[in-house]
Amino acid sequence: MIQLDELTIALPGFTVQDISLQVAAGEFFALLGPTGSGKTVILEAIAGLVKVTQGQIRVDGKELTHLPPERRRIGIVYQDYALFPHLTVMENVRFGLRYHGIDPVEGQQRIDHLIELLGLQRIVQRRPLHLSGGEKQRVCLARALSVNPQVLLLDEPLSALDPNFRDEIRRALKDLHRELGITFMMVTHDFNEALCLADRVGVIREGVMEQVGTTEEVFEQPATPFVANFVGMKNVFEGRFTGEFAEFGGLSCPLPSSNSGRYLALRPEDIVLAKVPLSDVDCQVFPGEIAKIVPLGFVHEISVRCQEAEFVTYLDRKALFNNGFEVGDTVTLGFNPAVAHVF
Ligand SMILES: Nc1ncnc2c1ncn2[C@@H]1O[C@H](COP(=O)(O)OP(=O)(O)OP(=O)(O)O)[C@@H](O)[C@H]1O
């Protein structure tokens, strides 16, 4: 189990503030946040690579806030591999054994098991230069696990990989976690990655933890506008909630039950657009005007202004073309109020 108690790390120009967090033994936890929010700093503090200013770090009940890294039994995997180019795969994987004072015979048995688990048998004599990105990352996983850590820390393990290898490593991470049963803590800025892999997530913003919960909880019930945006609820409106009504941006919308809160949030994929009036009884409809169309690769982001509220929805190219939507068009926008999240 990883336990952080009021952890503060003051760096020149940046502070991780007062983080308290418990990650259960054997859990897969993801630390999520935008670039520069302090995720890596927290991970490195747990590994013993960054000095803690205040607070405590415990792993399985043992306090290790100021222990040197080699006495922590913590493995760490970085996004950019950091393999020794002059050593073979096997030499890279074996590298940490001596440093951690591990019996070579016992260590080799574990390494043989990891090599098999990670499917590295055919490449143990190769050097990193001749490996694919996915293979390099699997070697890094074997190296980090060779010292039999209680905890594996993963710093954006998928982000340097092209999409094909990303699937391969995602599967390897899932299998390893299931097989080894140790605690995994992964840093990522990609909520989809967390959704695929993690049991629980913590969302961090500018060194402060905004929300901790199960992956589904944070995805479906974000607690702040920042988290809502981060998990893809691009439509967040501050409003007034009176009984079973929400008022925001000059609009009024009935809600399926009495809600108290300050914000109403909707996912773009829960919003429909039409050039004709929408008549679905379950649908709240508003007239609006298309303010912007921004191509985003496979989909287009459509902004629609209804009174003072600007909604965002996504359409694929075909739907955009078939409907003939253009900037300035008058449209009807609809959503089911039951899917709106009020907080
Ligand atoms: N050793 C250090 N000394 C001073 N500042 C640091 C140090 N390490 C990190 N920082 C600063 O702390 C802030 C948080 O960095 P961190 O690497 O934790 O962000 P992150 O959330 O992991 O982002 P990314 O996804 O880009 O890696 C950044 O502003 C960074 O410049």
CSV table of C-alpha atoms and ligand atoms in Angstrom, one decimal:
chain,number,residue,atom,x,y,z
A,1,MET,CA,0.0,0.0,0.0
A,2,ILE,CA,1.2,3.5,-0.8
A,3,GLN,CA,0.3,6.2,1.7
A,4,LEU,CA,1.0,9.9,1.2
A,5,ASP,CA,0.3,12.1,4.2
A,6,GLU,CA,0.2,15.8,3.6
A,7,LEU,CA,3.1,15.6,1.2
A,8,THR,CA,4.6,19.0,0.2
A,9,ILE,CA,7.5,19.3,-2.2
A,10,ALA,CA,8.8,22.9,-2.7
A,11,LEU,CA,10.9,23.4,-5.8
A,12,PRO,CA,12.2,26.7,-7.2
A,13,GLY,CA,9.1,28.1,-8.9
A,14,PHE,CA,6.8,25.1,-8.3
A,15,THR,CA,5.2,23.4,-5.3
A,16,VAL,CA,3.4,20.2,-4.9
A,17,GLN,CA,1.0,21.0,-2.0
A,18,ASP,CA,-0.3,18.9,0.8
A,19,ILE,CA,-1.1,15.7,-1.1
A,20,SER,CA,-2.8,13.0,1.0
A,21,LEU,CA,-3.5,9.8,-0.8
A,22,GLN,CA,-3.9,6.1,-0.1
A,23,VAL,CA,-3.3,3.5,-2.9
A,24,ALA,CA,-4.3,0.0,-1.8
A,25,ALA,CA,-1.9,-3.0,-2.1
A,26,GLY,CA,-2.3,-4.5,-5.5
A,27,GLU,CA,-4.3,-1.6,-6.9
A,28,PHE,CA,-3.6,0.1,-10.3
A,29,PHE,CA,-3.7,3.8,-9.6
A,30,ALA,CA,-3.3,6.6,-12.2
A,31,LEU,CA,-2.1,10.1,-11.4
A,32,LEU,CA,-3.7,12.3,-14.0
A,33,GLY,CA,-3.1,15.9,-15.0
A,34,PRO,CA,-2.0,18.2,-17.7
A,35,THR,CA,1.6,18.8,-18.5
A,36,GLY,CA,3.6,20.5,-15.7
A,37,SER,CA,1.0,19.8,-13.0
A,38,GLY,CA,3.5,17.9,-10.8
A,39,LYS,CA,2.7,14.3,-11.5
A,40,THR,CA,6.4,13.3,-12.1
A,41,VAL,CA,7.5,15.2,-9.1
A,42,ILE,CA,5.2,13.1,-6.9
A,43,LEU,CA,6.3,9.9,-8.6
A,44,GLU,CA,10.0,10.8,-8.1
A,45,ALA,CA,9.4,11.7,-4.4
A,46,ILE,CA,7.9,8.2,-3.9
A,47,ALA,CA,11.0,6.7,-5.6
A,48,GLY,CA,13.3,8.8,-3.5
A,49,LEU,CA,14.7,10.9,-6.4
A,50,VAL,CA,13.2,14.2,-5.2
A,51,LYS,CA,13.5,15.6,-1.7
A,52,VAL,CA,10.3,15.9,0.3
A,53,THR,CA,9.8,19.3,2.1
A,54,GLN,CA,7.0,18.2,4.5
A,55,GLY,CA,4.8,15.2,5.1
A,56,GLN,CA,5.4,11.5,4.9
A,57,ILE,CA,5.5,8.6,2.4
A,58,ARG,CA,4.8,5.1,3.6
A,59,VAL,CA,4.8,1.9,1.6
A,60,ASP,CA,3.2,-1.2,3.3
A,61,GLY,CA,3.2,0.7,6.6
A,62,LYS,CA,6.9,1.4,6.5
A,63,GLU,CA,8.0,5.1,6.5
A,64,LEU,CA,10.5,5.8,3.8
A,65,THR,CA,10.2,9.6,3.3
A,66,HIS,CA,14.0,10.1,3.6
A,67,LEU,CA,15.4,6.7,2.6
A,68,PRO,CA,17.8,6.5,-0.4
A,69,PRO,CA,16.2,5.0,-3.5
A,70,GLU,CA,18.0,1.7,-3.4
A,71,ARG,CA,16.4,0.9,0.0
A,72,ARG,CA,12.8,1.4,-1.0
A,73,ARG,CA,12.0,-1.7,-3.2
A,74,ILE,CA,10.3,0.6,-5.7
A,75,GLY,CA,10.7,0.1,-9.5
A,76,ILE,CA,10.3,3.0,-11.9
A,77,VAL,CA,9.7,3.0,-15.7
A,78,TYR,CA,10.1,6.2,-17.8
A,79,GLN,CA,8.5,7.1,-21.1
A,80,ASP,CA,11.8,7.5,-22.9
A,81,TYR,CA,13.2,4.1,-22.0
A,82,ALA,CA,16.6,5.1,-20.6
A,83,LEU,CA,18.2,1.8,-21.5
A,84,PHE,CA,22.0,1.5,-21.7
A,85,PRO,CA,22.8,1.4,-25.4
A,86,HIS,CA,26.1,-0.6,-25.0
A,87,LEU,CA,24.5,-3.4,-23.0
A,88,THR,CA,22.4,-6.3,-24.3
A,89,VAL,CA,18.7,-6.7,-23.3
A,90,MET,CA,19.7,-9.3,-20.7
A,91,GLU,CA,22.5,-7.1,-19.3
A,92,ASN,CA,20.1,-4.2,-19.1
A,93,VAL,CA,17.5,-6.3,-17.2
A,94,ARG,CA,20.2,-7.7,-14.8
A,95,PHE,CA,21.7,-4.2,-14.2
A,96,GLY,CA,19.8,-3.4,-11.0
A,97,LEU,CA,20.4,-6.7,-9.1
A,98,ARG,CA,23.8,-5.8,-7.7
A,99,TYR,CA,22.8,-2.2,-6.9
A,100,HIS,CA,19.9,-3.5,-4.9
A,101,GLY,CA,22.1,-6.3,-3.2
A,102,ILE,CA,19.9,-9.1,-4.6
A,103,ASP,CA,21.1,-12.7,-4.6
A,104,PRO,CA,22.1,-13.4,-8.3
A,105,VAL,CA,20.6,-16.9,-8.5
A,106,GLU,CA,17.2,-15.7,-7.0
A,107,GLY,CA,17.4,-12.6,-9.2
A,108,GLN,CA,18.1,-14.7,-12.4
A,109,GLN,CA,15.1,-16.9,-11.7
A,110,ARG,CA,12.8,-13.9,-11.4
A,111,ILE,CA,14.3,-12.4,-14.6
A,112,ASP,CA,13.8,-15.6,-16.5
A,113,HIS,CA,10.1,-15.6,-15.5
A,114,LEU,CA,9.8,-11.9,-16.5
A,115,ILE,CA,11.5,-12.5,-19.8
A,116,GLU,CA,8.9,-15.2,-20.5
A,117,LEU,CA,6.0,-13.1,-19.2
A,118,LEU,CA,7.0,-10.2,-21.4
A,119,GLY,CA,7.8,-12.3,-24.5
A,120,LEU,CA,11.4,-11.2,-24.6
A,121,GLN,CA,13.1,-14.6,-25.1
A,122,ARG,CA,14.1,-14.0,-28.8
A,123,ILE,CA,15.8,-10.7,-28.2
A,124,VAL,CA,17.8,-11.1,-25.0
A,125,GLN,CA,21.1,-10.9,-26.8
A,126,ARG,CA,20.2,-7.8,-28.8
A,127,ARG,CA,21.2,-4.2,-28.0
A,128,PRO,CA,18.5,-1.4,-27.6
A,129,LEU,CA,19.4,0.2,-30.9
A,130,HIS,CA,17.9,-2.8,-32.7
A,131,LEU,CA,14.6,-2.9,-30.8
A,132,SER,CA,11.2,-1.5,-31.6
A,133,GLY,CA,9.6,1.1,-29.2
A,134,GLY,CA,7.3,-1.6,-27.8
A,135,GLU,CA,10.2,-4.0,-27.2
A,136,LYS,CA,12.3,-1.3,-25.5
A,137,GLN,CA,9.4,-0.5,-23.2
A,138,ARG,CA,9.0,-4.2,-22.3
A,139,VAL,CA,12.7,-4.4,-21.5
A,140,CYS,CA,12.3,-1.4,-19.2
A,141,LEU,CA,9.4,-3.2,-17.5
A,142,ALA,CA,11.5,-6.3,-17.0
A,143,ARG,CA,14.4,-4.2,-15.6
A,144,ALA,CA,12.2,-2.3,-13.2
A,145,LEU,CA,10.6,-5.6,-12.0
A,146,SER,CA,13.8,-7.6,-11.7
A,147,VAL,CA,14.5,-6.2,-8.2
A,148,ASN,CA,11.2,-7.6,-7.0
A,149,PRO,CA,9.6,-4.2,-6.1
A,150,GLN,CA,6.6,-3.9,-3.9
A,151,VAL,CA,5.5,-1.0,-6.0
A,152,LEU,CA,6.0,-0.2,-9.7
A,153,LEU,CA,5.9,3.5,-10.7
A,154,LEU,CA,5.2,4.2,-14.4
A,155,ASP,CA,5.9,7.7,-15.8
A,156,GLU,CA,3.8,8.0,-19.1
A,157,PRO,CA,4.8,4.5,-20.2
A,158,LEU,CA,2.8,4.7,-23.4
A,159,SER,CA,3.3,8.3,-24.6
A,160,ALA,CA,6.6,7.8,-26.6
A,161,LEU,CA,5.1,4.8,-28.5
A,162,ASP,CA,3.3,4.8,-31.8
A,163,PRO,CA,-0.4,3.6,-31.6
A,164,ASN,CA,0.3,0.0,-32.5
A,165,PHE,CA,2.9,-0.5,-29.8
A,166,ARG,CA,0.7,1.4,-27.4
A,167,ASP,CA,-1.9,-1.4,-27.5
A,168,GLU,CA,0.8,-4.0,-27.1
A,169,ILE,CA,2.2,-2.3,-24.0
A,170,ARG,CA,-1.2,-1.6,-22.5
A,171,ARG,CA,-2.0,-5.3,-22.7
A,172,ALA,CA,1.5,-6.1,-21.2
A,173,LEU,CA,0.8,-3.8,-18.3
A,174,LYS,CA,-2.6,-5.3,-17.7
A,175,ASP,CA,-1.2,-8.9,-17.8
A,176,LEU,CA,1.8,-8.0,-15.6
A,177,HIS,CA,-0.4,-6.3,-13.0
A,178,ARG,CA,-2.8,-9.3,-12.9
A,179,GLU,CA,0.1,-11.8,-12.8
A,180,LEU,CA,2.3,-10.1,-10.2
A,181,GLY,CA,-0.3,-8.6,-8.0
A,182,ILE,CA,1.9,-5.7,-6.9
A,183,THR,CA,0.8,-2.0,-6.7
A,184,PHE,CA,1.1,0.0,-9.9
A,185,MET,CA,1.1,3.8,-9.9
A,186,MET,CA,1.0,5.3,-13.4
A,187,VAL,CA,1.4,9.0,-14.4
A,188,THR,CA,-0.5,10.1,-17.5
A,189,HIS,CA,-2.1,13.1,-19.1
A,190,ASP,CA,-4.4,11.0,-21.1
A,191,PHE,CA,-7.7,10.1,-19.4
A,192,ASN,CA,-8.4,7.3,-22.0
A,193,GLU,CA,-5.2,5.5,-20.8
A,194,ALA,CA,-6.4,5.7,-17.2
A,195,LEU,CA,-9.8,4.5,-18.2
A,196,CYS,CA,-8.3,1.4,-19.9
A,197,LEU,CA,-5.9,0.5,-17.1
A,198,ALA,CA,-6.6,2.0,-13.7
A,199,ASP,CA,-8.9,1.0,-10.9
A,200,ARG,CA,-8.8,4.5,-9.4
A,201,VAL,CA,-7.4,7.9,-10.4
A,202,GLY,CA,-6.3,11.1,-8.8
A,203,VAL,CA,-6.5,14.3,-10.9
A,204,ILE,CA,-3.9,16.9,-10.1
A,205,ARG,CA,-3.8,20.5,-11.1
A,206,GLU,CA,-0.8,22.9,-10.5
A,207,GLY,CA,0.5,20.7,-7.6
A,208,VAL,CA,-2.9,20.3,-5.9
A,209,MET,CA,-5.1,17.2,-6.0
A,210,GLU,CA,-8.5,18.1,-7.3
A,211,GLN,CA,-10.3,14.7,-7.1
A,212,VAL,CA,-9.6,11.1,-6.2
A,213,GLY,CA,-12.0,8.3,-6.9
A,214,THR,CA,-12.7,5.2,-9.0
A,215,THR,CA,-12.1,5.7,-12.7
A,216,GLU,CA,-15.8,5.5,-13.4
A,217,GLU,CA,-16.7,7.9,-10.6
A,218,VAL,CA,-14.3,10.6,-11.8
A,219,PHE,CA,-15.4,10.0,-15.4
A,220,GLU,CA,-19.1,10.2,-14.7
A,221,GLN,CA,-19.2,12.5,-11.7
A,222,PRO,CA,-16.3,15.0,-11.9
A,223,ALA,CA,-16.2,17.2,-8.8
A,224,THR,CA,-14.8,20.4,-10.3
A,225,PRO,CA,-15.1,22.3,-13.7
A,226,PHE,CA,-11.3,21.5,-14.3
A,227,VAL,CA,-11.8,17.7,-13.8
A,228,ALA,CA,-15.0,17.8,-15.9
A,229,ASN,CA,-13.1,19.4,-18.7
A,230,PHE,CA,-10.2,17.0,-18.3
A,231,VAL,CA,-12.4,13.9,-18.6
A,232,GLY,CA,-14.1,15.2,-21.7
A,233,MET,CA,-17.2,17.1,-20.4
A,234,LYS,CA,-16.4,20.0,-22.7
A,235,ASN,CA,-19.7,21.7,-21.9
A,236,VAL,CA,-19.5,23.1,-18.3
A,237,PHE,CA,-22.0,25.9,-17.5
A,238,GLU,CA,-22.2,27.8,-14.2
A,239,GLY,CA,-25.8,28.2,-13.3
A,240,ARG,CA,-28.6,28.6,-10.8
A,241,PHE,CA,-30.4,25.4,-9.7
A,242,THR,CA,-33.8,25.9,-8.3
A,243,GLY,CA,-35.7,22.7,-7.5
A,244,GLU,CA,-36.0,20.8,-10.7
A,245,PHE,CA,-34.8,23.6,-13.0
A,246,ALA,CA,-31.3,24.7,-14.1
A,247,GLU,CA,-30.8,28.2,-15.4
A,248,PHE,CA,-27.6,29.0,-17.3
A,249,GLY,CA,-26.5,31.3,-20.1
A,250,GLY,CA,-30.0,32.7,-20.5
A,251,LEU,CA,-31.5,29.2,-20.9
A,252,SER,CA,-33.8,27.3,-18.6
A,253,CYS,CA,-33.7,23.5,-18.5
A,254,PRO,CA,-35.8,21.1,-16.5
A,255,LEU,CA,-33.9,18.4,-14.7
A,256,PRO,CA,-35.2,14.8,-14.0
A,257,SER,CA,-34.8,15.3,-10.3
A,258,SER,CA,-34.1,18.0,-7.8
A,259,ASN,CA,-30.4,18.9,-8.0
A,260,SER,CA,-28.3,21.2,-6.0
A,261,GLY,CA,-25.0,22.5,-7.2
A,262,ARG,CA,-23.3,25.3,-9.1
A,263,TYR,CA,-22.5,23.7,-12.5
A,264,LEU,CA,-24.1,21.7,-15.2
A,265,ALA,CA,-21.8,19.6,-17.4
A,266,LEU,CA,-22.5,17.7,-20.7
A,267,ARG,CA,-20.3,15.5,-22.9
A,268,PRO,CA,-20.1,16.7,-26.6
A,269,GLU,CA,-21.2,13.2,-27.7
A,270,ASP,CA,-24.5,13.6,-25.7
A,271,ILE,CA,-25.5,16.6,-27.8
A,272,VAL,CA,-27.4,16.3,-31.1
A,273,LEU,CA,-27.8,18.9,-33.8
A,274,ALA,CA,-30.4,19.2,-36.5
A,275,LYS,CA,-31.4,21.8,-39.1
A,276,VAL,CA,-35.1,20.9,-38.5
A,277,PRO,CA,-36.9,21.1,-35.1
A,278,LEU,CA,-36.3,18.1,-32.9
A,279,SER,CA,-39.3,16.6,-31.3
A,280,ASP,CA,-38.0,13.8,-29.0
A,281,VAL,CA,-40.0,14.0,-25.8
A,282,ASP,CA,-36.9,13.0,-23.7
A,283,CYS,CA,-34.9,15.8,-25.3
A,284,GLN,CA,-34.3,19.3,-24.1
A,285,VAL,CA,-34.1,21.5,-27.2
A,286,PHE,CA,-32.7,25.0,-27.8
A,287,PRO,CA,-32.5,27.0,-31.0
A,288,GLY,CA,-29.0,28.2,-31.7
A,289,GLU,CA,-26.5,29.3,-34.4
A,290,ILE,CA,-23.3,27.6,-35.5
A,291,ALA,CA,-20.5,29.8,-34.3
A,292,LYS,CA,-17.4,27.7,-35.2
A,293,ILE,CA,-16.5,24.5,-37.0
A,294,VAL,CA,-12.9,23.2,-36.3
A,295,PRO,CA,-11.6,20.1,-38.0
A,296,LEU,CA,-9.9,17.7,-35.5
A,297,GLY,CA,-8.8,14.9,-37.8
A,298,PHE,CA,-11.5,12.2,-37.8
A,299,VAL,CA,-14.1,14.6,-36.3
A,300,HIS,CA,-15.1,18.2,-36.5
A,301,GLU,CA,-15.7,20.3,-33.3
A,302,ILE,CA,-18.9,22.3,-33.8
A,303,SER,CA,-19.6,25.3,-31.5
A,304,VAL,CA,-23.2,26.3,-31.2
A,305,ARG,CA,-24.4,29.5,-29.5
A,306,CYS,CA,-27.7,29.4,-27.8
A,307,GLN,CA,-28.4,32.7,-26.0
A,308,GLU,CA,-25.2,33.3,-24.0
A,309,ALA,CA,-24.3,29.6,-23.7
A,310,GLU,CA,-21.8,28.1,-26.1
A,311,PHE,CA,-22.1,24.4,-26.6
A,312,VAL,CA,-19.6,22.1,-28.2
A,313,THR,CA,-20.3,18.9,-30.0
A,314,TYR,CA,-18.5,16.6,-32.4
A,315,LEU,CA,-19.5,15.3,-35.8
A,316,ASP,CA,-17.7,13.1,-38.2
A,317,ARG,CA,-17.0,14.4,-41.7
A,318,LYS,CA,-19.9,12.4,-43.2
A,319,ALA,CA,-22.5,13.7,-40.8
A,320,LEU,CA,-21.2,17.2,-41.3
A,321,PHE,CA,-21.4,16.8,-45.1
A,322,ASN,CA,-24.8,15.1,-45.1
A,323,ASN,CA,-26.4,17.7,-42.9
A,324,GLY,CA,-24.7,20.6,-44.8
A,325,PHE,CA,-23.8,22.4,-41.6
A,326,GLU,CA,-22.0,25.7,-42.0
A,327,VAL,CA,-21.0,28.6,-39.8
A,328,GLY,CA,-23.9,31.0,-39.3
A,329,ASP,CA,-26.6,28.3,-39.8
A,330,THR,CA,-29.6,28.3,-37.5
A,331,VAL,CA,-29.9,24.9,-35.9
A,332,THR,CA,-31.8,23.0,-33.1
A,333,LEU,CA,-29.6,21.6,-30.4
A,334,GLY,CA,-30.8,18.8,-28.1
A,335,PHE,CA,-29.8,16.7,-25.2
A,336,ASN,CA,-31.4,14.4,-22.7
A,337,PRO,CA,-31.4,16.2,-19.3
A,338,ALA,CA,-31.0,12.9,-17.6
A,339,VAL,CA,-27.4,12.7,-18.9
A,340,ALA,CA,-26.4,16.1,-17.6
A,341,HIS,CA,-24.1,16.1,-14.6
A,342,VAL,CA,-24.8,18.6,-11.9
A,343,PHE,CA,-22.2,19.4,-9.3
B,1,LIG,N1,14.1,19.3,-10.0
B,1,LIG,C1,13.3,20.3,-10.3
B,1,LIG,N2,13.6,21.6,-9.9
B,1,LIG,C2,12.8,22.6,-10.1
B,1,LIG,N3,11.6,22.5,-10.8
B,1,LIG,C3,11.2,21.3,-11.2
B,1,LIG,C4,12.1,20.1,-10.9
B,1,LIG,N4,11.4,19.0,-11.4
B,1,LIG,C5,10.2,19.5,-12.0
B,1,LIG,N5,10.2,20.8,-11.8
B,1,LIG,C6,9.0,21.7,-12.2
B,1,LIG,O1,7.9,21.2,-11.5
B,1,LIG,C7,6.7,21.4,-12.4
B,1,LIG,C8,6.0,20.1,-12.5
B,1,LIG,O2,6.8,19.2,-13.2
B,1,LIG,P1,6.4,17.6,-13.5
B,1,LIG,O3,7.5,17.1,-14.3
B,1,LIG,O4,6.1,17.0,-12.2
B,1,LIG,O5,5.1,17.8,-14.3
B,1,LIG,P2,4.2,16.7,-15.0
B,1,LIG,O6,2.8,16.9,-14.4
B,1,LIG,O7,4.8,15.3,-14.8
B,1,LIG,O8,4.2,17.1,-16.5
B,1,LIG,P3,4.7,16.3,-17.8
B,1,LIG,O9,3.4,15.5,-18.2
B,1,LIG,O10,5.0,17.4,-18.7
B,1,LIG,O11,5.8,15.4,-17.4
B,1,LIG,C9,7.2,21.9,-13.7
B,1,LIG,O12,7.0,23.3,-13.7
B,1,LIG,C10,8.7,21.6,-13.7
B,1,LIG,O13,9.4,22.5,-14.4
